[in-house]
């Protein structure tokens, strides 16, 4: 396409297409939307509202009832882009999941993602059928669609409130795991013709989850092994390779008729805990891709909705949301977590923290694509429900955490962001990091680091000046260190540095392990 060509966004049904006459105009429109969306993050952080609401608002403002007056009704395109965005978002979430934090919460999160989803679907569908008057297929579709929680929505409002590891572990794992069974249920309910019997659905869910787990773990471990043992020619290739491996897990899982969403999350989690080279750069790259995916997906969803058609479905959405929030979610949390003896305060917060975000709105496009009767109404109800209850729950989550006295005041010092660059020909690694302000490495002498033989601090950068340290050099907050380690002791050296950062010079003797775990 030449710079002077015409770009046309085709839509289905009535309405005029969005036409951009030159490449420059297209780039201008995209860059302006991104700039406004990035500025919206600042507003979101100050107000406590999840950024998804602002991105949706941008899409609505551009749409046919807004200042842009753009008519867009291509649900199939929205679904495809939404799935692609969800893959990136799940990959970014998996890369940021710490195994030591999620491991104790894993059994509770798995039960909540399976048993809890079944309870939520049943209770919400019953409310939609008996209170709102929807037929059973539409009621089951809504019940399944809104049973998936959204990690991005939850943690965007909780980032200012440090919580106990068990709560964050359960919420994070649940949001990563429950997408898979929910997608299977929505596809089953949205298929034209009779719905499969319950035992068939259970068998399909079990099989697809098993395939997703096997492929996700296999791709993750193989990818981590390859990246740790093959030095790439440029550091910028590592972030691209990590994301490519994660997307490969999704594609392989989906092609094998398994859960691609579960596969990409597990593969990314394995990669995120594998101590890969150039990890801080990889994490930053994935975080940026995750933001772009969220912005693009929510803006497109805002374009897809027709605001003046939401009026008739406002109160039905409010009623169904009340059933979901006040009955279904607390019930699923209570029953699912009953064997784990979790205190009622933590259960109450988990119940209120079941925020719905991008996933339900994306899944609501599935019946629109398959042509299920009443699918437009299902989409409108889900859209209103997500927006209204995010507005209610989002700003009140930090307040509720404080009222329940669940804020973790002893968050501890910040961990080191150690970046590792492999030195293939020298059979070694170059570790680089900066000492955070709250690190207990401040005031420690180089000799007191007690690095294993084969590892040494070779350079310190302080106040924009570099020097070779002596054993008696006292490290300060803000210092940047370069550590050279031979291949056999690389992991031990990194673990020792992290232990000193958490426990100071006496790490290992005062209860702070030196193994980095």
mmCIF file with all atom_site columns, C-alpha atoms in Angstrom, residues 98-106 155 161-173 346 350 406-408 410-411:
data_model
loop_
_atom_site.group_PDB
_atom_site.id
_atom_site.type_symbol
_atom_site.label_atom_id
_atom_site.label_alt_id
_atom_site.label_comp_id
_atom_site.label_asym_id
_atom_site.label_entity_id
_atom_site.label_seq_id
_atom_site.pdbx_PDB_ins_code
_atom_site.Cartn_x
_atom_site.Cartn_y
_atom_site.Cartn_z
_atom_site.occupancy
_atom_site.B_iso_or_equiv
_atom_site.pdbx_formal_charge
_atom_site.auth_seq_id
_atom_site.auth_comp_id
_atom_site.auth_asym_id
_atom_site.auth_atom_id
_atom_site.pdbx_PDB_model_num
ATOM 1  C CA . UNK A 1 98  ? 6.244   -15.460 40.895 1.00 0.00 ? 98  UNK A CA 1
ATOM 2  C CA . UNK A 1 99  ? 6.165   -19.200 41.465 1.00 0.00 ? 99  UNK A CA 1
ATOM 3  C CA . UNK A 1 100 ? 7.119   -18.981 45.141 1.00 0.00 ? 100 UNK A CA 1
ATOM 4  C CA . UNK A 1 101 ? 4.143   -16.675 45.734 1.00 0.00 ? 101 UNK A CA 1
ATOM 5  C CA . UNK A 1 102 ? 1.613   -18.617 43.699 1.00 0.00 ? 102 UNK A CA 1
ATOM 6  C CA . UNK A 1 103 ? 2.655   -22.131 44.748 1.00 0.00 ? 103 UNK A CA 1
ATOM 7  C CA . UNK A 1 104 ? 0.959   -22.173 48.177 1.00 0.00 ? 104 UNK A CA 1
ATOM 8  C CA . UNK A 1 105 ? -2.212  -20.700 46.660 1.00 0.00 ? 105 UNK A CA 1
ATOM 9  C CA . UNK A 1 106 ? -2.335  -23.062 43.677 1.00 0.00 ? 106 UNK A CA 1
ATOM 10 C CA . UNK A 1 155 ? -4.436  -5.372  40.286 1.00 0.00 ? 155 UNK A CA 1
ATOM 11 C CA . UNK A 1 161 ? -2.497  -1.680  48.728 1.00 0.00 ? 161 UNK A CA 1
ATOM 12 C CA . UNK A 1 162 ? 0.066   -4.410  49.478 1.00 0.00 ? 162 UNK A CA 1
ATOM 13 C CA . UNK A 1 163 ? -1.834  -7.570  50.375 1.00 0.00 ? 163 UNK A CA 1
ATOM 14 C CA . UNK A 1 164 ? -0.785  -10.859 51.977 1.00 0.00 ? 164 UNK A CA 1
ATOM 15 C CA . UNK A 1 165 ? 0.806   -13.235 49.488 1.00 0.00 ? 165 UNK A CA 1
ATOM 16 C CA . UNK A 1 166 ? -1.985  -15.799 49.845 1.00 0.00 ? 166 UNK A CA 1
ATOM 17 C CA . UNK A 1 167 ? -4.674  -13.378 48.638 1.00 0.00 ? 167 UNK A CA 1
ATOM 18 C CA . UNK A 1 168 ? -2.694  -12.045 45.684 1.00 0.00 ? 168 UNK A CA 1
ATOM 19 C CA . UNK A 1 169 ? -1.597  -15.575 44.796 1.00 0.00 ? 169 UNK A CA 1
ATOM 20 C CA . UNK A 1 170 ? -5.153  -16.932 44.720 1.00 0.00 ? 170 UNK A CA 1
ATOM 21 C CA . UNK A 1 171 ? -6.545  -13.951 42.783 1.00 0.00 ? 171 UNK A CA 1
ATOM 22 C CA . UNK A 1 172 ? -3.710  -13.976 40.260 1.00 0.00 ? 172 UNK A CA 1
ATOM 23 C CA . UNK A 1 173 ? -3.809  -17.720 39.650 1.00 0.00 ? 173 UNK A CA 1
ATOM 24 C CA . UNK A 1 346 ? -9.796  -12.913 53.164 1.00 0.00 ? 346 UNK A CA 1
ATOM 25 C CA . UNK A 1 350 ? -11.726 -12.220 47.355 1.00 0.00 ? 350 UNK A CA 1
ATOM 26 C CA . UNK A 1 406 ? -5.592  -7.033  55.218 1.00 0.00 ? 406 UNK A CA 1
ATOM 27 C CA . UNK A 1 407 ? -2.968  -4.504  54.158 1.00 0.00 ? 407 UNK A CA 1
ATOM 28 C CA . UNK A 1 408 ? 0.494   -6.024  54.413 1.00 0.00 ? 408 UNK A CA 1
ATOM 29 C CA . UNK A 1 410 ? 5.670   -5.256  56.122 1.00 0.00 ? 410 UNK A CA 1
ATOM 30 C CA . UNK A 1 411 ? 6.178   -5.541  52.405 1.00 0.00 ? 411 UNK A CA 1
#
